[in-house]
Amino acid sequence: MDLLPITKHNRKENRKGLVSLILAALLVPLSSLHAYDSYQLKVLFTPTKSDLEAEAQGRVMIYDSLKNDTVEKALDEQFWRIDKMMFIRTQYIQENGDYVTEEEGCD
């Protein structure tokens, strides 16, 4: 979707496009989120030949919102690929059993 330059004439079109974009983002099914997690775990623990070739060419995979124990396991089992991994918003388990992301100031 291309947004038009902001002018009096096309503000309405931009607004409709933006509303459509927001609605589409809100309607992402939870199964898609699970599929993304499955994809991350597949690339992390069982990379394909093409995944490894892409890493050899410089690709760094950014893993988002994985649980800390998964990250630790990956660092142990896939240490030889560590320079091709970046972990963001890692989730840490708290004493009460809830998970908190590192952005939320977990101690």
Backbone as a printed PyTorch tensor [residue, N CA C, xyz], in Angstrom:
tensor([[[  0.8430,  -1.1660,   0.0000],
         [  0.0000,   0.0000,   0.0000],
         [  0.8900,   1.2300,   0.0000]],

        [[  0.6760,   2.0920,  -0.9500],
         [  1.4190,   3.3430,  -1.0060],
         [  0.5460,   4.4540,  -0.4570]],

        [[  1.0790,   5.2030,   0.4830],
         [  0.3620,   6.3600,   0.9760],
         [  0.6910,   7.5390,   0.0880]],

        [[ -0.3240,   8.3260,  -0.2060],
         [ -0.1460,   9.4890,  -1.0650],
         [  0.4550,  10.6290,  -0.2630]],

        [[  1.1130,  11.5710,  -0.9420],
         [  1.5970,  12.7430,  -0.2150],
         [  0.4190,  13.4450,   0.4560]],

        [[  0.6550,  13.9970,   1.6240],
         [ -0.4350,  14.6160,   2.3650],
         [ -0.8290,  15.9360,   1.7180]],

        [[ -2.0250,  15.9560,   1.1860],
         [ -2.6270,  17.1730,   0.6630],
         [ -4.0830,  17.1630,   1.0920]],

        [[ -4.7410,  18.2740,   0.9340],
         [ -6.1510,  18.3670,   1.3160],
         [ -6.9690,  17.3520,   0.5280]],

        [[ -6.6120,  17.1550,  -0.7140],
         [ -7.3760,  16.2720,  -1.5960],
         [ -7.2780,  14.7940,  -1.2110]],

        [[ -6.1030,  14.3320,  -0.8150],
         [ -5.9480,  12.8890,  -0.6010],
         [ -5.8620,  12.4840,   0.8620]],

        [[ -6.1390,  13.3540,   1.7970],
         [ -6.1380,  12.9680,   3.2100],
         [ -7.1200,  11.8400,   3.4880]],

        [[ -8.2930,  11.9360,   2.8760],
         [ -9.3210,  10.9110,   3.0940],
         [ -8.8320,   9.5450,   2.6070]],

        [[ -8.1980,   9.5060,   1.4510],
         [ -7.6690,   8.2440,   0.9250],
         [ -6.5760,   7.6870,   1.8370]],

        [[ -5.6860,   8.5580,   2.3150],
         [ -4.6360,   8.1100,   3.2350],
         [ -5.2430,   7.5480,   4.5160]],

        [[ -6.2650,   8.2400,   5.0190],
         [ -6.9110,   7.7980,   6.2550],
         [ -7.5470,   6.4240,   6.0590]],

        [[ -8.2180,   6.2090,   4.9270],
         [ -8.8300,   4.9090,   4.6580],
         [ -7.7620,   3.8200,   4.5640]],

        [[ -6.6510,   4.1370,   3.9010],
         [ -5.5720,   3.1590,   3.7890],
         [ -4.9580,   2.8250,   5.1290]],

        [[ -4.7820,   3.8390,   5.9650],
         [ -4.2120,   3.6250,   7.2900],
         [ -5.1540,   2.8070,   8.1640]],

        [[ -6.4580,   3.1000,   8.1020],
         [ -7.4390,   2.3270,   8.8700],
         [ -7.4280,   0.8750,   8.4060]],

        [[ -7.3480,   0.6490,   7.1040],
         [ -7.2900,  -0.7230,   6.5780],
         [ -6.0520,  -1.4580,   7.0830]],

        [[ -4.9230,  -0.7630,   7.0940],
         [ -3.6780,  -1.3570,   7.5630],
         [ -3.7690,  -1.7270,   9.0440]],

        [[ -4.3290,  -0.8440,   9.8510],
         [ -4.4730,  -1.1110,  11.2840],
         [ -5.4240,  -2.2750,  11.5120]],

        [[ -6.5480,  -2.3050,  10.8080],
         [ -7.4910,  -3.4130,  10.9640],
         [ -6.8660,  -4.7420,  10.5630]],

        [[ -6.1010,  -4.7340,   9.4890],
         [ -5.4400,  -5.9770,   9.0570],
         [ -4.4680,  -6.4640,  10.1190]],

        [[ -3.7340,  -5.5410,  10.7310],
         [ -2.7810,  -5.9270,  11.7770],
         [ -3.4950,  -6.4780,  12.9980]],

        [[ -4.6480,  -5.9240,  13.3220],
         [ -5.3960,  -6.3970,  14.4900],
         [ -6.0710,  -7.7390,  14.2500]],

        [[ -6.3010,  -8.0640,  13.0030],
         [ -7.0050,  -9.2960,  12.6820],
         [ -6.0870, -10.4730,  12.3770]],

        [[ -4.8010, -10.3270,  12.6340],
         [ -3.8650, -11.4260,  12.4210],
         [ -4.2700, -12.5750,  13.3330]],

        [[ -4.5640, -13.7180,  12.7790],
         [ -4.9910, -14.8320,  13.6290],
         [ -3.8570, -15.3100,  14.5320]],

        [[ -4.2490, -15.8020,  15.6930],
         [ -3.2550, -16.3070,  16.6370],
         [ -2.4660, -17.4570,  16.0420]],

        [[ -3.0730, -18.2060,  15.1400],
         [ -2.3410, -19.3080,  14.5100],
         [ -1.1460, -18.7910,  13.7230]],

        [[ -1.2490, -17.5940,  13.1630],
         [ -0.1150, -17.0190,  12.4520],
         [  1.0120, -16.7130,  13.4150]],

        [[  0.6610, -16.2350,  14.6170],
         [  1.6880, -15.9580,  15.6140],
         [  2.3720, -17.2510,  16.0300]],

        [[  1.5820, -18.3330,  16.1930],
         [  2.1680, -19.6240,  16.5420],
         [  3.0540, -20.1240,  15.4040]],

        [[  2.6150, -19.9000,  14.1650],
         [  3.4150, -20.3280,  13.0160],
         [  4.7500, -19.6000,  12.9940]],

        [[  4.7450, -18.3120,  13.3740],
         [  5.9930, -17.5550,  13.4200],
         [  6.9260, -18.1330,  14.4760]],

        [[  6.3830, -18.4690,  15.6530],
         [  7.1980, -19.1030,  16.6920],
         [  7.7590, -20.4260,  16.1920]],

        [[  6.9430, -21.2190,  15.5280],
         [  7.4020, -22.5000,  14.9890],
         [  8.5040, -22.2840,  13.9630]],

        [[  8.3510, -21.2600,  13.1380],
         [  9.3750, -20.9540,  12.1400],
         [ 10.6880, -20.5900,  12.8220]],

        [[ 10.6100, -19.7480,  13.8420],
         [ 11.8250, -19.3460,  14.5550],
         [ 12.5210, -20.5690,  15.1600]],

        [[ 11.7590, -21.4520,  15.7790],
         [ 12.3460, -22.6310,  16.4110],
         [ 12.9480, -23.5620,  15.3670]],

        [[ 12.2840, -23.6890,  14.2180],
         [ 12.8080, -24.5320,  13.1480],
         [ 14.1490, -23.9960,  12.6530]],

        [[ 14.2140, -22.7080,  12.3900],
         [ 15.4670, -22.1190,  11.9030],
         [ 16.5430, -22.1900,  12.9760]],

        [[ 16.1510, -22.0210,  14.2260],
         [ 17.1090, -22.0240,  15.3170],
         [ 17.7180, -23.4010,  15.5540]],

        [[ 16.8800, -24.4390,  15.5890],
         [ 17.3760, -25.7650,  15.9720],
         [ 17.5810, -26.7350,  14.8060]],

        [[ 16.8880, -26.5300,  13.7020],
         [ 17.0510, -27.4210,  12.5460],
         [ 17.1090, -26.5950,  11.2590]],

        [[ 18.1610, -25.8110,  11.1120],
         [ 18.2610, -24.9700,   9.9220],
         [ 18.4110, -25.8150,   8.6560]],

        [[ 17.7980, -25.3260,   7.5940],
         [ 17.9420, -26.0070,   6.3050],
         [ 19.2890, -25.6400,   5.6940]],

        [[ 19.6130, -26.3270,   4.6260],
         [ 20.8550, -26.0230,   3.9160],
         [ 20.8330, -24.5780,   3.4240]],

        [[ 19.6790, -24.1330,   2.9340],
         [ 19.5910, -22.7520,   2.4460],
         [ 19.6870, -21.7420,   3.5910]],

        [[ 19.1750, -22.0980,   4.7830],
         [ 19.3480, -21.2270,   5.9490],
         [ 20.8330, -21.0570,   6.2630]],

        [[ 21.5530, -22.1710,   6.2750],
         [ 22.9820, -22.1230,   6.5790],
         [ 23.7670, -21.3780,   5.5060]],

        [[ 23.3610, -21.5430,   4.2470],
         [ 24.0250, -20.8130,   3.1610],
         [ 23.7870, -19.3080,   3.2970]],

        [[ 22.5560, -18.9320,   3.6770],
         [ 22.2460, -17.5100,   3.8640],
         [ 23.0640, -16.9400,   5.0190]],

        [[ 23.2200, -17.7130,   6.0710],
         [ 24.0570, -17.2710,   7.1880],
         [ 25.5080, -17.1150,   6.7510]],

        [[ 25.9710, -18.0340,   5.9190],
         [ 27.3500, -17.9480,   5.4270],
         [ 27.5540, -16.6910,   4.5830]],

        [[ 26.4870, -16.2080,   3.9660],
         [ 26.5430, -14.9800,   3.1690],
         [ 26.3360, -13.7300,   4.0210]],

        [[ 26.1420, -13.9220,   5.3370],
         [ 26.0320, -12.7690,   6.2300],
         [ 24.6830, -12.5240,   6.8640]],

        [[ 23.6800, -13.3350,   6.5620],
         [ 22.3660, -13.1190,   7.1660],
         [ 22.4200, -13.3870,   8.6560]],

        [[ 21.8230, -12.5000,   9.4150],
         [ 21.6620, -12.6840,  10.8530],
         [ 20.1720, -12.8230,  11.1140]],

        [[ 19.7720, -13.8880,  11.7780],
         [ 18.3660, -14.1090,  12.0990],
         [ 18.0660, -13.4400,  13.4300]],

        [[ 16.9970, -12.6640,  13.4600],
         [ 16.5630, -12.0080,  14.7000],
         [ 15.4270, -12.8270,  15.2700]],

        [[ 15.6450, -13.3730,  16.4500],
         [ 14.6440, -14.1890,  17.1360],
         [ 13.9280, -13.3090,  18.1440]],

        [[ 12.6130, -13.2610,  18.0510],
         [ 11.8120, -12.3270,  18.8270],
         [ 10.9270, -13.0560,  19.8310]],

        [[ 11.0210, -12.6360,  21.0930],
         [ 10.1170, -13.0690,  22.1730],
         [ 10.2080, -14.5520,  22.5090]],

        [[ 11.3900, -15.1300,  22.3710],
         [ 11.5630, -16.5210,  22.8000],
         [ 11.7620, -16.5690,  24.3070]],

        [[ 11.4100, -17.6990,  24.8890],
         [ 11.6210, -17.8840,  26.3270],
         [ 13.1050, -18.0990,  26.6000]],

        [[ 13.5360, -17.6380,  27.7520],
         [ 14.9490, -17.6700,  28.1140],
         [ 15.5340, -19.0850,  28.0560]],

        [[ 14.7730, -20.0950,  28.4980],
         [ 15.3150, -21.4540,  28.4660],
         [ 15.5530, -21.9240,  27.0310]],

        [[ 14.7450, -21.4640,  26.0830],
         [ 14.9560, -21.7920,  24.6740],
         [ 16.2270, -21.1230,  24.1580]],

        [[ 16.4270, -19.8670,  24.5490],
         [ 17.6300, -19.1400,  24.1430],
         [ 18.8710, -19.8340,  24.6990]],

        [[ 18.8350, -20.2000,  25.9750],
         [ 19.9760, -20.8900,  26.5940],
         [ 20.2810, -22.2080,  25.8930]],

        [[ 19.2250, -22.9570,  25.5670],
         [ 19.4100, -24.2330,  24.8620],
         [ 20.0560, -23.9960,  23.4910]],

        [[ 19.5870, -22.9700,  22.7910],
         [ 20.1550, -22.6540,  21.4710],
         [ 21.6220, -22.2660,  21.5860]],

        [[ 21.9480, -21.4730,  22.5920],
         [ 23.3400, -21.0540,  22.7590],
         [ 24.2480, -22.2370,  23.0690]],

        [[ 23.7110, -23.2320,  23.7680],
         [ 24.4850, -24.4460,  24.0590],
         [ 24.5970, -25.3540,  22.8360]],

        [[ 23.4740, -25.5990,  22.1660],
         [ 23.4440, -26.5730,  21.0760],
         [ 23.9080, -26.0200,  19.7290]],

        [[ 23.7550, -24.7380,  19.5240],
         [ 24.0720, -24.1260,  18.2360],
         [ 25.1750, -23.0760,  18.3690]],

        [[ 26.0950, -23.3150,  19.2920],
         [ 27.1240, -22.3270,  19.6020],
         [ 27.9190, -21.9120,  18.3670]],

        [[ 28.1590, -22.8290,  17.4610],
         [ 28.9410, -22.5480,  16.2660],
         [ 28.2500, -21.5490,  15.3290]],

        [[ 26.9520, -21.2820,  15.5680],
         [ 26.1990, -20.3220,  14.7510],
         [ 25.8850, -19.0330,  15.5120]],

        [[ 26.4350, -18.8720,  16.6940],
         [ 26.0410, -17.7810,  17.5890],
         [ 26.2130, -16.3980,  16.9610]],

        [[ 27.1860, -16.2330,  16.0880],
         [ 27.4010, -14.9220,  15.4740],
         [ 26.3460, -14.5890,  14.4240]],

        [[ 25.4530, -15.5080,  14.1420],
         [ 24.3760, -15.2970,  13.1750],
         [ 23.0130, -15.2030,  13.8600]],

        [[ 23.0170, -15.0210,  15.1760],
         [ 21.7780, -14.9620,  15.9470],
         [ 21.6860, -13.6570,  16.7210]],

        [[ 20.4780, -13.1220,  16.7740],
         [ 20.2100, -11.9730,  17.6310],
         [ 18.8840, -12.2590,  18.3370]],

        [[ 18.8780, -12.1030,  19.6380],
         [ 17.6720, -12.3520,  20.4270],
         [ 17.1580, -11.0310,  20.9840]],

        [[ 15.8910, -10.7440,  20.7060],
         [ 15.2830,  -9.5270,  21.2470],
         [ 14.0310,  -9.9060,  22.0280]],

        [[ 13.6770,  -9.0660,  22.9780],
         [ 12.4870,  -9.2520,  23.8130],
         [ 12.4070, -10.6540,  24.4000]],

        [[ 13.5320, -11.1610,  24.8660],
         [ 13.5680, -12.4780,  25.4910],
         [ 12.6600, -12.4810,  26.7160]],

        [[ 11.9150, -13.5650,  26.8960],
         [ 10.9870, -13.6760,  28.0130],
         [ 11.6230, -14.4780,  29.1360]],

        [[ 11.5530, -13.9200,  30.3350],
         [ 12.1160, -14.5640,  31.5140],
         [ 10.9870, -14.9400,  32.4640]],

        [[ 11.0530, -16.1560,  33.0200],
         [ 10.0320, -16.5940,  33.9520],
         [ 10.2930, -15.9700,  35.3240]],

        [[  9.2300, -15.5690,  35.9670],
         [  9.3050, -14.9570,  37.2880],
         [  8.8970, -15.9670,  38.3480]],

        [[  9.0910, -15.6420,  39.5940],
         [  8.7480, -16.5480,  40.6940],
         [  7.2740, -16.9220,  40.6880]],

        [[  6.4120, -16.0140,  40.2470],
         [  4.9710, -16.2960,  40.2380],
         [  4.5350, -17.1040,  39.0140]],

        [[  5.4700, -17.4560,  38.1380],
         [  5.1670, -18.2630,  36.9620],
         [  4.8780, -17.4610,  35.7070]],

        [[  4.7240, -16.1590,  35.8420],
         [  4.4890, -15.3020,  34.6860],
         [  5.8040, -15.0530,  33.9550]],

        [[  5.6710, -14.7430,  32.6860],
         [  6.8410, -14.3630,  31.9020],
         [  6.8670, -12.8530,  31.7510]],

        [[  8.0530, -12.2980,  31.7710],
         [  8.2410, -10.8710,  31.5570],
         [  9.3630, -10.7070,  30.5390]],

        [[  9.1970,  -9.7560,  29.6270],
         [ 10.2540,  -9.5450,  28.6370],
         [ 11.3320,  -8.6590,  29.2360]],

        [[ 12.5270,  -8.7590,  28.7010],
         [ 13.6400,  -7.9910,  29.2270],
         [ 13.3960,  -6.5000,  29.1380]],

        [[ 12.5430,  -6.0630,  28.1940],
         [ 12.2160,  -4.6390,  28.0750],
         [ 11.4270,  -4.1320,  29.2800]],

        [[ 10.7380,  -5.0420,  29.9710],
         [  9.9070,  -4.6560,  31.0870],
         [ 10.6890,  -4.5470,  32.3870]],

        [[ 11.9770,  -4.6540,  32.3150],
         [ 12.8340,  -4.4590,  33.4850],
         [ 12.9110,  -5.6360,  34.4150]],

        [[ 13.0090,  -6.8190,  33.8550],
         [ 13.1160,  -8.0070,  34.6870],
         [ 14.4790,  -8.0310,  35.3760]],

        [[ 14.4940,  -8.4290,  36.6030],
         [ 15.7460,  -8.4750,  37.3800],
         [ 16.2990,  -9.8760,  37.4650]]])
